[in-house]
């Protein structure tokens, strides 16, 4: 075992023996002649006592020396030993959430059986849902984003510093050529746009970076916006000096959590560089001041930046909470194959709290009244490159309404595949103050559910299956009422 874990185990055993004797730290200090602060450091796993000190503790606590130094734990602490030996705590990015490993160990030590049962439950759930280590890492980053309202000022400031250092005008649309020049001249990159296309197994990858020769291999099918984003991410890795990084886009696998976090930071940097905060905020202020929603203006704003609709919508999740105090929102990305009735939710983000439209891992049918799905249906039957639509989605089940903006585009790397990007804004007093057009009666409204299996909407023309989950819930409720009535009658 690692030295730090040996310290932790000794500290846990010492605390256990001390509490069994009903001794406080002060009491043990008086008994042994060792300082209270020193004993506290030992119990927290920060220090390991020398043999003479262990001998004193062994004598005063009436515990054999060999038992004190043994790594074998009794049944009450055995679950902690299993956790430590499995190194699962090294997999969890505790520091990201301001949690000290020693504090978590302390929680486990105070109720080992219950905490161990809880951890085992989480692991079992993860296995049943095929929850991989990569999924856990991604979920951790998503929680980190949500905890910070998806806004990271340090990265924003780094973008401004970078732009000044390389004379990039953030008031103008950035091109891939100017970013490519910096990669080549400043960071010694070689750009290859032919090699990747020779390998059929890599047809879903947009780029591969070879660190030994600083060669960036690019897929030729990428458009200008995609190429610009990849260049911006590469610049982020270099400018922010991230050594532990991913080498493919899209990712294949993560070796450790730092790669996941650095990939997120690099993507955030790229979005902030291509869609600068000041410029985007000014344009949104103009849009929000309109008495009626101006679709043409909205699409012009998207096109004014050298960015894909997905990058634009993602950037809105940074800007709206920070600059407009619109903090109750969600972001969704769906994929769809033409001719299929299956829609897959591949990416989501919820700020402030978990909103109604969210991923469902039980193979239920997402509500066909969602604008996110309708734009996918429309573009799969159209030759257009971009389909946009907007609606107010009313969820009667939780009495919530959202303004949902959605764009659908073709997947350039898969034939007959499409994706939709949506951002939903909870309609509350703050949103009504910020969006002047929200009160316009011409905005399309729709009563929606989450999945057909849980939806109470009557006579729905696009329902895929009956509301079996809802019916099951109602049946159980009826059983509860009858049982309660019987209890009252015969009590």
GROMACS .gro file of N, CA, C and O in nm, residues 338-415:
model
  312
  338UNK      N    1  -3.201   0.949  -4.007
  338UNK     CA    2  -3.318   0.967  -4.093
  338UNK      C    3  -3.391   0.834  -4.111
  338UNK      O    4  -3.330   0.730  -4.133
  339UNK      N    5  -3.525   0.839  -4.100
  339UNK     CA    6  -3.606   0.720  -4.116
  339UNK      C    7  -3.628   0.642  -3.989
  339UNK      O    8  -3.710   0.550  -3.984
  340UNK      N    9  -3.556   0.678  -3.883
  340UNK     CA   10  -3.569   0.609  -3.754
  340UNK      C   11  -3.660   0.688  -3.661
  340UNK      O   12  -3.673   0.809  -3.674
  341UNK      N   13  -3.721   0.619  -3.567
  341UNK     CA   14  -3.802   0.685  -3.465
  341UNK      C   15  -3.725   0.697  -3.333
  341UNK      O   16  -3.782   0.731  -3.231
  342UNK      N   17  -3.596   0.670  -3.339
  342UNK     CA   18  -3.514   0.675  -3.218
  342UNK      C   19  -3.439   0.809  -3.212
  342UNK      O   20  -3.378   0.851  -3.309
  343UNK      N   21  -3.445   0.871  -3.097
  343UNK     CA   22  -3.374   0.996  -3.073
  343UNK      C   23  -3.286   0.976  -2.949
  343UNK      O   24  -3.335   0.934  -2.843
  344UNK      N   25  -3.158   1.003  -2.961
  344UNK     CA   26  -3.064   0.982  -2.851
  344UNK      C   27  -3.016   1.114  -2.794
  344UNK      O   28  -2.968   1.201  -2.868
  345UNK      N   29  -3.031   1.129  -2.662
  345UNK     CA   30  -2.982   1.249  -2.594
  345UNK      C   31  -2.836   1.224  -2.557
  345UNK      O   32  -2.806   1.146  -2.466
  346UNK      N   33  -2.744   1.289  -2.628
  346UNK     CA   34  -2.601   1.262  -2.614
  346UNK      C   35  -2.531   1.356  -2.517
  346UNK      O   36  -2.423   1.325  -2.466
  347UNK      N   37  -2.590   1.473  -2.494
  347UNK     CA   38  -2.523   1.568  -2.406
  347UNK      C   39  -2.628   1.657  -2.341
  347UNK      O   40  -2.725   1.697  -2.405
  348UNK      N   41  -2.608   1.687  -2.213
  348UNK     CA   42  -2.701   1.775  -2.145
  348UNK      C   43  -2.630   1.850  -2.033
  348UNK      O   44  -2.528   1.805  -1.980
  349UNK      N   45  -2.684   1.965  -2.000
  349UNK     CA   46  -2.632   2.047  -1.890
  349UNK      C   47  -2.751   2.117  -1.827
  349UNK      O   48  -2.838   2.170  -1.898
  350UNK      N   49  -2.758   2.117  -1.694
  350UNK     CA   50  -2.866   2.181  -1.622
  350UNK      C   51  -2.806   2.280  -1.522
  350UNK      O   52  -2.725   2.240  -1.439
  351UNK      N   53  -2.844   2.404  -1.531
  351UNK     CA   54  -2.796   2.505  -1.438
  351UNK      C   55  -2.906   2.542  -1.339
  351UNK      O   56  -3.022   2.553  -1.376
  352UNK      N   57  -2.866   2.562  -1.216
  352UNK     CA   58  -2.950   2.598  -1.102
  352UNK      C   59  -3.018   2.476  -1.041
  352UNK      O   60  -3.011   2.453  -0.922
  353UNK      N   61  -3.084   2.393  -1.124
  353UNK     CA   62  -3.143   2.270  -1.074
  353UNK      C   63  -3.173   2.178  -1.191
  353UNK      O   64  -3.159   2.217  -1.306
  354UNK      N   65  -3.213   2.055  -1.161
  354UNK     CA   66  -3.247   1.958  -1.266
  354UNK      C   67  -3.380   1.996  -1.328
  354UNK      O   68  -3.483   2.000  -1.260
  355UNK      N   69  -3.379   2.025  -1.458
  355UNK     CA   70  -3.501   2.067  -1.526
  355UNK      C   71  -3.573   1.947  -1.586
  355UNK      O   72  -3.517   1.838  -1.599
  356UNK      N   73  -3.697   1.969  -1.627
  356UNK     CA   74  -3.783   1.858  -1.672
  356UNK      C   75  -3.726   1.778  -1.789
  356UNK      O   76  -3.721   1.655  -1.782
  357UNK      N   77  -3.684   1.842  -1.897
  357UNK     CA   78  -3.628   1.760  -2.006
  357UNK      C   79  -3.487   1.713  -1.969
  357UNK      O   80  -3.396   1.794  -1.953
  358UNK      N   81  -3.471   1.582  -1.952
  358UNK     CA   82  -3.341   1.530  -1.914
  358UNK      C   83  -3.328   1.387  -1.965
  358UNK      O   84  -3.425   1.325  -2.008
  359UNK      N   85  -3.205   1.337  -1.960
  359UNK     CA   86  -3.178   1.203  -2.014
  359UNK      C   87  -3.257   1.097  -1.939
  359UNK      O   88  -3.275   1.105  -1.818
  360UNK      N   89  -3.303   0.996  -2.012
  360UNK     CA   90  -3.376   0.885  -1.954
  360UNK      C   91  -3.310   0.757  -2.000
  360UNK      O   92  -3.302   0.729  -2.120
  361UNK      N   93  -3.257   0.679  -1.905
  361UNK     CA   94  -3.178   0.561  -1.939
  361UNK      C   95  -3.260   0.432  -1.939
  361UNK      O   96  -3.204   0.324  -1.931
  362UNK      N   97  -3.391   0.442  -1.943
  362UNK     CA   98  -3.475   0.322  -1.939
  362UNK      C   99  -3.541   0.295  -2.073
  362UNK      O  100  -3.644   0.226  -2.079
  363UNK      N  101  -3.486   0.349  -2.180
  363UNK     CA  102  -3.537   0.326  -2.316
  363UNK      C  103  -3.681   0.370  -2.334
  363UNK      O  104  -3.757   0.309  -2.411
  364UNK      N  105  -3.722   0.471  -2.261
  364UNK     CA  106  -3.855   0.527  -2.280
  364UNK      C  107  -3.853   0.626  -2.397
  364UNK      O  108  -3.747   0.668  -2.442
  365UNK      N  109  -3.970   0.665  -2.444
  365UNK     CA  110  -3.982   0.749  -2.562
  365UNK      C  111  -3.993   0.896  -2.522
  365UNK      O  112  -4.087   0.936  -2.455
  366UNK      N  113  -3.894   0.974  -2.562
  366UNK     CA  114  -3.899   1.117  -2.533
  366UNK      C  115  -4.023   1.179  -2.598
  366UNK      O  116  -4.066   1.138  -2.706
  367UNK      N  117  -4.077   1.282  -2.532
  367UNK     CA  118  -4.197   1.348  -2.581
  367UNK      C  119  -4.177   1.402  -2.723
  367UNK      O  120  -4.084   1.478  -2.749
  368UNK      N  121  -4.265   1.359  -2.814
  368UNK     CA  122  -4.254   1.400  -2.955
  368UNK      C  123  -4.299   1.544  -2.977
  368UNK      O  124  -4.294   1.595  -3.088
  369UNK      N  125  -4.343   1.611  -2.872
  369UNK     CA  126  -4.383   1.751  -2.884
  369UNK      C  127  -4.266   1.846  -2.858
  369UNK      O  128  -4.282   1.966  -2.868
  370UNK      N  129  -4.152   1.791  -2.823
  370UNK     CA  130  -4.034   1.875  -2.800
  370UNK      C  131  -3.988   1.936  -2.932
  370UNK      O  132  -3.979   1.868  -3.035
  371UNK      N  133  -3.954   2.062  -2.930
  371UNK     CA  134  -3.902   2.127  -3.049
  371UNK      C  135  -3.768   2.067  -3.089
  371UNK      O  136  -3.732   2.063  -3.208
  372UNK      N  137  -3.694   2.014  -2.992
  372UNK     CA  138  -3.564   1.950  -3.019
  372UNK      C  139  -3.578   1.833  -3.116
  372UNK      O  140  -3.490   1.809  -3.199
  373UNK      N  141  -3.689   1.760  -3.105
  373UNK     CA  142  -3.712   1.645  -3.192
  373UNK      C  143  -3.776   1.686  -3.323
  373UNK      O  144  -3.747   1.629  -3.429
  374UNK      N  145  -3.860   1.787  -3.317
  374UNK     CA  146  -3.929   1.831  -3.439
  374UNK      C  147  -3.833   1.889  -3.542
  374UNK      O  148  -3.850   1.867  -3.662
  375UNK      N  149  -3.731   1.963  -3.495
  375UNK     CA  150  -3.635   2.018  -3.592
  375UNK      C  151  -3.552   1.906  -3.655
  375UNK      O  152  -3.509   1.917  -3.771
  376UNK      N  153  -3.530   1.799  -3.580
  376UNK     CA  154  -3.458   1.684  -3.637
  376UNK      C  155  -3.541   1.615  -3.745
  376UNK      O  156  -3.488   1.577  -3.850
  377UNK      N  157  -3.668   1.600  -3.719
  377UNK     CA  158  -3.756   1.541  -3.820
  377UNK      C  159  -3.759   1.628  -3.946
  377UNK      O  160  -3.755   1.577  -4.059
  378UNK      N  161  -3.767   1.758  -3.924
  378UNK     CA  162  -3.777   1.850  -4.037
  378UNK      C  163  -3.651   1.849  -4.123
  378UNK      O  164  -3.659   1.843  -4.246
  379UNK      N  165  -3.534   1.853  -4.058
  379UNK     CA  166  -3.411   1.861  -4.138
  379UNK      C  167  -3.381   1.728  -4.208
  379UNK      O  168  -3.320   1.726  -4.316
  380UNK      N  169  -3.427   1.616  -4.151
  380UNK     CA  170  -3.403   1.487  -4.215
  380UNK      C  171  -3.485   1.472  -4.343
  380UNK      O  172  -3.454   1.387  -4.428
  381UNK      N  173  -3.590   1.555  -4.358
  381UNK     CA  174  -3.671   1.555  -4.480
  381UNK      C  175  -3.647   1.679  -4.564
  381UNK      O  176  -3.727   1.713  -4.651
  382UNK      N  177  -3.538   1.747  -4.537
  382UNK     CA  178  -3.509   1.873  -4.605
  382UNK      C  179  -3.366   1.872  -4.658
  382UNK      O  180  -3.282   1.794  -4.613
  383UNK      N  181  -3.340   1.959  -4.751
  383UNK     CA  182  -3.205   1.975  -4.804
  383UNK      C  183  -3.134   2.095  -4.743
  383UNK      O  184  -3.025   2.132  -4.783
  384UNK      N  185  -3.199   2.157  -4.645
  384UNK     CA  186  -3.141   2.275  -4.580
  384UNK      C  187  -3.025   2.234  -4.489
  384UNK      O  188  -3.022   2.124  -4.434
  385UNK      N  189  -2.931   2.326  -4.472
  385UNK     CA  190  -2.814   2.300  -4.387
  385UNK      C  191  -2.842   2.327  -4.240
  385UNK      O  192  -2.775   2.273  -4.152
  386UNK      N  193  -2.943   2.413  -4.215
  386UNK     CA  194  -2.971   2.453  -4.077
  386UNK      C  195  -3.122   2.481  -4.064
  386UNK      O  196  -3.178   2.558  -4.138
  387UNK      N  197  -3.184   2.413  -3.968
  387UNK     CA  198  -3.324   2.436  -3.937
  387UNK      C  199  -3.334   2.493  -3.796
  387UNK      O  200  -3.277   2.437  -3.703
  388UNK      N  201  -3.405   2.605  -3.781
  388UNK     CA  202  -3.424   2.666  -3.649
  388UNK      C  203  -3.572   2.673  -3.616
  388UNK      O  204  -3.656   2.696  -3.703
  389UNK      N  205  -3.602   2.653  -3.489
  389UNK     CA  206  -3.740   2.671  -3.442
  389UNK      C  207  -3.736   2.707  -3.294
  389UNK      O  208  -3.634   2.689  -3.226
  390UNK      N  209  -3.849   2.758  -3.246
  390UNK     CA  210  -3.858   2.803  -3.108
  390UNK      C  211  -4.000   2.780  -3.059
  390UNK      O  212  -4.096   2.791  -3.135
  391UNK      N  213  -4.013   2.747  -2.932
  391UNK     CA  214  -4.147   2.732  -2.874
  391UNK      C  215  -4.139   2.752  -2.723
  391UNK      O  216  -4.031   2.744  -2.663
  392UNK      N  217  -4.254   2.779  -2.665
  392UNK     CA  218  -4.267   2.777  -2.519
  392UNK      C  219  -4.322   2.641  -2.482
  392UNK      O  220  -4.430   2.602  -2.528
  393UNK      N  221  -4.245   2.565  -2.405
  393UNK     CA  222  -4.286   2.431  -2.363
  393UNK      C  223  -4.343   2.439  -2.222
  393UNK      O  224  -4.273   2.481  -2.129
  394UNK      N  225  -4.468   2.400  -2.209
  394UNK     CA  226  -4.536   2.402  -2.079
  394UNK      C  227  -4.543   2.261  -2.022
  394UNK      O  228  -4.597   2.171  -2.087
  395UNK      N  229  -4.487   2.242  -1.903
  395UNK     CA  230  -4.488   2.112  -1.836
  395UNK      C  231  -4.592   2.115  -1.723
  395UNK      O  232  -4.563   2.161  -1.612
  396UNK      N  233  -4.714   2.068  -1.747
  396UNK     CA  234  -4.818   2.072  -1.644
  396UNK      C  235  -4.785   1.985  -1.524
  396UNK      O  236  -4.832   2.009  -1.413
  397UNK      N  237  -4.700   1.882  -1.542
  397UNK     CA  238  -4.667   1.791  -1.433
  397UNK      C  239  -4.592   1.860  -1.320
  397UNK      O  240  -4.607   1.823  -1.203
  398UNK      N  241  -4.510   1.960  -1.352
  398UNK     CA  242  -4.437   2.032  -1.247
  398UNK      C  243  -4.462   2.182  -1.251
  398UNK      O  244  -4.392   2.260  -1.187
  399UNK      N  245  -4.562   2.224  -1.333
  399UNK     CA  246  -4.602   2.365  -1.339
  399UNK      C  247  -4.485   2.456  -1.380
  399UNK      O  248  -4.468   2.565  -1.325
  400UNK      N  249  -4.406   2.410  -1.476
  400UNK     CA  250  -4.293   2.488  -1.527
  400UNK      C  251  -4.312   2.515  -1.676
  400UNK      O  252  -4.368   2.432  -1.748
  401UNK      N  253  -4.262   2.630  -1.721
  401UNK     CA  254  -4.263   2.664  -1.863
  401UNK      C  255  -4.125   2.712  -1.905
  401UNK      O  256  -4.056   2.780  -1.827
  402UNK      N  257  -4.085   2.674  -2.026
  402UNK     CA  258  -3.952   2.709  -2.076
  402UNK      C  259  -3.962   2.770  -2.216
  402UNK      O  260  -4.044   2.724  -2.298
  403UNK      N  261  -3.880   2.870  -2.241
  403UNK     CA  262  -3.860   2.917  -2.377
  403UNK      C  263  -3.746   2.832  -2.434
  403UNK      O  264  -3.635   2.834  -2.382
  404UNK      N  265  -3.775   2.757  -2.540
  404UNK     CA  266  -3.676   2.663  -2.594
  404UNK      C  267  -3.640   2.704  -2.736
  404UNK      O  268  -3.728   2.716  -2.823
  405UNK      N  269  -3.511   2.728  -2.759
  405UNK     CA  270  -3.460   2.759  -2.892
  405UNK      C  271  -3.380   2.638  -2.940
  405UNK      O  272  -3.298   2.583  -2.864
  406UNK      N  273  -3.402   2.597  -3.064
  406UNK     CA  274  -3.340   2.474  -3.111
  406UNK      C  275  -3.294   2.486  -3.256
  406UNK      O  276  -3.365   2.541  -3.340
  407UNK      N  277  -3.175   2.433  -3.284
  407UNK     CA  278  -3.120   2.429  -3.419
  407UNK      C  279  -3.081   2.287  -3.455
  407UNK      O  280  -3.027   2.213  -3.371
  408UNK      N  281  -3.109   2.248  -3.578
  408UNK     CA  282  -3.070   2.116  -3.627
  408UNK      C  283  -2.978   2.130  -3.746
  408UNK      O  284  -2.998   2.217  -3.832
  409UNK      N  285  -2.874   2.047  -3.751
  409UNK     CA  286  -2.779   2.047  -3.862
  409UNK      C  287  -2.746   1.903  -3.899
  409UNK      O  288  -2.769   1.810  -3.821
  410UNK      N  289  -2.687   1.885  -4.015
  410UNK     CA  290  -2.646   1.752  -4.061
  410UNK      C  291  -2.514   1.715  -3.994
  410UNK      O  292  -2.429   1.801  -3.970
  411UNK      N  293  -2.499   1.588  -3.962
  411UNK     CA  294  -2.371   1.537  -3.911
  411UNK      C  295  -2.278   1.517  -4.029
  411UNK      O  296  -2.303   1.431  -4.114
  412UNK      N  297  -2.170   1.595  -4.041
  412UNK     CA  298  -2.083   1.585  -4.159
  412UNK      C  299  -2.004   1.455  -4.167
  412UNK      O  300  -1.948   1.422  -4.272
  413UNK      N  301  -1.999   1.381  -4.056
  413UNK     CA  302  -1.917   1.260  -4.055
  413UNK      C  303  -1.998   1.131  -4.065
  413UNK      O  304  -1.941   1.023  -4.069
  414UNK      N  305  -2.131   1.143  -4.067
  414UNK     CA  306  -2.215   1.023  -4.079
  414UNK      C  307  -2.330   1.050  -4.174
  414UNK      O  308  -2.407   1.143  -4.153
  415UNK      N  309  -2.340   0.969  -4.275
  415UNK     CA  310  -2.444   0.986  -4.376
  415UNK      C  311  -2.582   0.962  -4.315
  415UNK      O  312  -2.602   0.867  -4.238
   0.00000   0.00000   0.00000
